[in-house]
PDB file of C-alpha atoms in Angstrom:
ATOM      1  CA  UNK A 969     -24.807  84.854  67.318  1.00 47.00           C
ATOM      2  CA  UNK A 970     -27.140  86.842  65.219  1.00 53.00           C
ATOM      3  CA  UNK A 971     -29.658  85.305  67.165  1.00 47.00           C
ATOM      4  CA  UNK A 972     -28.036  86.280  70.722  1.00 49.00           C
ATOM      5  CA  UNK A 973     -27.792  90.095  69.730  1.00 46.00           C
ATOM      6  CA  UNK A 974     -31.211  90.019  68.707  1.00 46.00           C
ATOM      7  CA  UNK A 975     -32.413  88.804  71.865  1.00 43.00           C
ATOM      8  CA  UNK A 976     -30.123  90.924  74.047  1.00 42.00           C
ATOM      9  CA  UNK A 977     -31.793  94.390  71.778  1.00 44.00           C
ATOM     10  CA  UNK A 978     -34.927  92.918  72.516  1.00 40.00           C
ATOM     11  CA  UNK A 979     -34.704  92.831  76.467  1.00 41.00           C
ATOM     12  CA  UNK A 980     -32.922  96.469  76.268  1.00 40.00           C
ATOM     13  CA  UNK A 981     -36.123  97.458  74.487  1.00 41.00           C
ATOM     14  CA  UNK A 982     -38.243  95.926  76.817  1.00 36.00           C
ATOM     15  CA  UNK A 983     -36.119  97.265  79.698  1.00 38.00           C
ATOM     16  CA  UNK A 984     -35.940 100.645  78.006  1.00 35.00           C
ATOM     17  CA  UNK A 985     -40.003 100.771  77.890  1.00 34.00           C
ATOM     18  CA  UNK A 986     -40.376  99.587  81.121  1.00 36.00           C
ATOM     19  CA  UNK A 987     -38.517 101.945  83.065  1.00 36.00           C
ATOM     20  CA  UNK A 988     -39.762 104.723  81.240  1.00 32.00           C
ATOM     21  CA  UNK A 989     -43.435 103.548  82.342  1.00 32.00           C
ATOM     22  CA  UNK A 990     -42.166 103.250  85.665  1.00 31.00           C
ATOM     23  CA  UNK A 991     -40.917 107.086  85.182  1.00 34.00           C
ATOM     24  CA  UNK A 992     -43.940 108.660  84.006  1.00 35.00           C
ATOM     25  CA  UNK A 993     -46.900 106.229  85.691  1.00 33.00           C
ATOM     26  CA  UNK A 994     -48.428 108.536  88.506  1.00 36.00           C
ATOM     27  CA  UNK A 995     -47.670 107.823  92.053  1.00 36.00           C
ATOM     28  CA  UNK A 996     -49.882 106.388  94.463  1.00 35.00           C
ATOM     29  CA  UNK A 997     -52.426 108.908  95.907  1.00 45.00           C
ATOM     30  CA  UNK A 998     -55.239 109.124  98.639  1.00 58.00           C
ATOM     31  CA  UNK A 999     -58.691 109.624  97.841  1.00 64.00           C
ATOM     32  CA  UNK A1000     -60.595 112.640  98.240  1.00 80.00           C
ATOM     33  CA  UNK A1001     -64.352 112.948  98.939  1.00 90.00           C
ATOM     34  CA  UNK A1002     -66.307 116.481  98.575  1.00 92.00           C
ATOM     35  CA  UNK A1003     -63.179 118.392  99.544  1.00 94.00           C
ATOM     36  CA  UNK A1004     -62.473 116.003 102.467  1.00 97.00           C
ATOM     37  CA  UNK A1005     -58.962 114.623 101.910  1.00 95.00           C
ATOM     38  CA  UNK A1006     -58.152 111.237 102.853  1.00 94.00           C
ATOM     39  CA  UNK A1007     -57.514 110.425 105.863  1.00 96.00           C
ATOM     40  CA  UNK A1008     -59.994 113.008 107.602  1.00 97.00           C
ATOM     41  CA  UNK A1009     -63.029 113.475 108.850  1.00 98.00           C
ATOM     42  CA  UNK A1010     -64.341 116.222 108.323  1.00 98.00           C
ATOM     43  CA  UNK A1011     -67.179 118.516 109.129  1.00 98.00           C
ATOM     44  CA  UNK A1012     -69.718 121.047 106.783  1.00 98.00           C
ATOM     45  CA  UNK A1013     -71.593 123.696 108.901  1.00 97.00           C
ATOM     46  CA  UNK A1014     -74.585 123.959 106.283  1.00 96.00           C
ATOM     47  CA  UNK A1015     -76.076 121.980 103.188  1.00 96.00           C
ATOM     48  CA  UNK A1016     -74.546 125.032 101.203  1.00 96.00           C
ATOM     49  CA  UNK A1017     -71.033 123.830 102.025  1.00 96.00           C
ATOM     50  CA  UNK A1018     -71.677 120.067 101.844  1.00 96.00           C
ATOM     51  CA  UNK A1019     -73.017 120.770  98.510  1.00 95.00           C
ATOM     52  CA  UNK A1020     -70.342 122.829  96.992  1.00 95.00           C
ATOM     53  CA  UNK A1021     -67.510 120.480  98.759  1.00 95.00           C
ATOM     54  CA  UNK A1022     -66.130 122.862 101.222  1.00 96.00           C
ATOM     55  CA  UNK A1023     -65.521 121.378 104.791  1.00 97.00           C
ATOM     56  CA  UNK A1024     -65.645 123.779 107.443  1.00 97.00           C
ATOM     57  CA  UNK A1025     -63.084 121.535 110.063  1.00 98.00           C
ATOM     58  CA  UNK A1026     -61.732 118.319 109.530  1.00 97.00           C
ATOM     59  CA  UNK A1027     -60.165 115.825 112.164  1.00 98.00           C
ATOM     60  CA  UNK A1028     -57.505 113.287 111.213  1.00 96.00           C
ATOM     61  CA  UNK A1029     -55.933 112.058 115.111  1.00 95.00           C
ATOM     62  CA  UNK A1030     -56.787 108.719 116.307  1.00 95.00           C
ATOM     63  CA  UNK A1031     -56.946 109.971 120.322  1.00 93.00           C
ATOM     64  CA  UNK A1032     -58.488 107.521 123.333  1.00 94.00           C
ATOM     65  CA  UNK A1033     -60.978 110.017 124.264  1.00 97.00           C
ATOM     66  CA  UNK A1034     -63.183 112.098 122.844  1.00 98.00           C
ATOM     67  CA  UNK A1035     -62.218 115.784 121.383  1.00 96.00           C
ATOM     68  CA  UNK A1036     -64.094 118.670 121.998  1.00 97.00           C
ATOM     69  CA  UNK A1037     -64.618 120.155 118.525  1.00 98.00           C
ATOM     70  CA  UNK A1038     -63.464 123.632 117.254  1.00 97.00           C
ATOM     71  CA  UNK A1039     -65.893 126.147 116.733  1.00 97.00           C
ATOM     72  CA  UNK A1040     -65.811 125.503 112.951  1.00 97.00           C
ATOM     73  CA  UNK A1041     -66.769 121.752 113.830  1.00 97.00           C
ATOM     74  CA  UNK A1042     -69.573 122.318 116.583  1.00 98.00           C
ATOM     75  CA  UNK A1043     -72.695 121.946 115.476  1.00 97.00           C
ATOM     76  CA  UNK A1044     -71.739 120.904 111.611  1.00 97.00           C
ATOM     77  CA  UNK A1045     -75.102 119.508 109.481  1.00 97.00           C
ATOM     78  CA  UNK A1046     -72.708 117.030 107.901  1.00 98.00           C
ATOM     79  CA  UNK A1047     -70.033 114.960 108.704  1.00 98.00           C
ATOM     80  CA  UNK A1048     -67.495 112.521 106.605  1.00 98.00           C
ATOM     81  CA  UNK A1049     -65.222 110.537 107.589  1.00 97.00           C
ATOM     82  CA  UNK A1050     -62.754 109.581 104.534  1.00 96.00           C
ATOM     83  CA  UNK A1051     -60.594 106.998 106.432  1.00 95.00           C
ATOM     84  CA  UNK A1052     -60.522 103.765 104.758  1.00 94.00           C
ATOM     85  CA  UNK A1053     -59.958 101.733 107.670  1.00 94.00           C
ATOM     86  CA  UNK A1054     -61.313 103.872 111.168  1.00 96.00           C
ATOM     87  CA  UNK A1055     -64.537 104.500 112.411  1.00 97.00           C
ATOM     88  CA  UNK A1056     -65.123 108.080 113.691  1.00 98.00           C
ATOM     89  CA  UNK A1057     -67.155 108.230 116.962  1.00 98.00           C
ATOM     90  CA  UNK A1058     -69.262 111.388 117.442  1.00 98.00           C
ATOM     91  CA  UNK A1059     -71.024 112.944 120.511  1.00 98.00           C
ATOM     92  CA  UNK A1060     -73.926 115.260 120.049  1.00 98.00           C
ATOM     93  CA  UNK A1061     -76.699 116.580 121.864  1.00 98.00           C
ATOM     94  CA  UNK A1062     -80.682 116.289 121.035  1.00 97.00           C
ATOM     95  CA  UNK A1063     -83.073 117.818 123.337  1.00 94.00           C
ATOM     96  CA  UNK A1064     -80.626 118.144 126.108  1.00 94.00           C
ATOM     97  CA  UNK A1065     -79.090 114.535 126.352  1.00 97.00           C
ATOM     98  CA  UNK A1066     -75.997 113.498 125.035  1.00 98.00           C
ATOM     99  CA  UNK A1067     -75.687 110.254 122.526  1.00 98.00           C
ATOM    100  CA  UNK A1068     -73.222 108.807 120.342  1.00 98.00           C
ATOM    101  CA  UNK A1069     -73.074 108.121 116.807  1.00 97.00           C
ATOM    102  CA  UNK A1070     -70.631 106.279 114.135  1.00 98.00           C
ATOM    103  CA  UNK A1071     -69.604 106.661 111.469  1.00 97.00           C
ATOM    104  CA  UNK A1072     -68.145 103.762 109.335  1.00 97.00           C
ATOM    105  CA  UNK A1073     -64.829 104.262 107.190  1.00 96.00           C
ATOM    106  CA  UNK A1074     -66.067 106.029 104.530  1.00 95.00           C
ATOM    107  CA  UNK A1075     -69.368 107.080 105.611  1.00 96.00           C
ATOM    108  CA  UNK A1076     -71.780 110.295 105.917  1.00 97.00           C
ATOM    109  CA  UNK A1077     -73.952 110.957 108.644  1.00 97.00           C
ATOM    110  CA  UNK A1078     -76.599 113.887 107.888  1.00 97.00           C
ATOM    111  CA  UNK A1079     -77.464 115.832 112.114  1.00 96.00           C
ATOM    112  CA  UNK A1080     -81.120 117.839 111.996  1.00 94.00           C
ATOM    113  CA  UNK A1081     -81.286 120.718 113.195  1.00 92.00           C
ATOM    114  CA  UNK A1082     -82.156 120.068 116.514  1.00 95.00           C
ATOM    115  CA  UNK A1083     -79.075 117.717 117.308  1.00 97.00           C
ATOM    116  CA  UNK A1084     -75.419 119.641 118.202  1.00 97.00           C
ATOM    117  CA  UNK A1085     -72.163 117.940 117.160  1.00 98.00           C
ATOM    118  CA  UNK A1086     -70.054 118.313 120.193  1.00 98.00           C
ATOM    119  CA  UNK A1087     -66.712 115.782 120.089  1.00 98.00           C
ATOM    120  CA  UNK A1088     -64.946 113.042 117.826  1.00 98.00           C
ATOM    121  CA  UNK A1089     -63.303 110.118 119.058  1.00 98.00           C
ATOM    122  CA  UNK A1090     -61.411 108.167 115.774  1.00 97.00           C
ATOM    123  CA  UNK A1091     -60.978 104.701 116.228  1.00 95.00           C
ATOM    124  CA  UNK A1092     -58.805 102.291 114.730  1.00 95.00           C
ATOM    125  CA  UNK A1093     -62.080  99.742 114.307  1.00 94.00           C
ATOM    126  CA  UNK A1094     -63.411  99.913 111.369  1.00 94.00           C
ATOM    127  CA  UNK A1095     -66.709  98.258 112.593  1.00 95.00           C
ATOM    128  CA  UNK A1096     -69.234 100.181 113.883  1.00 94.00           C
TER     129      UNK A1096
END
């Protein structure tokens, strides 16, 4: 009978320790990179904004058409896609013509001063 009590005591101790570990374990958290919280596509107007990790605007809604960018995002030099499974399609102008560029999940793009980012569409497809 003593052996059964010891096994029960050990099992209870293990259960208490495991329960305590569950209580103090941090919950799953989404990642962030360069000030861009998941699941956003962040726009940085200038190199210093990018360097210090301070996005000027962010988008997160999946859309079927391009959204025109707000004044805080329009013409950004840097764009980062913090989403893990979705690509971001960007519309931009260069020398008066309109072009489109894909940013894969967790990807970054830098635009030259001759380019102006004007729109975004977030797709649930990961591949570019």
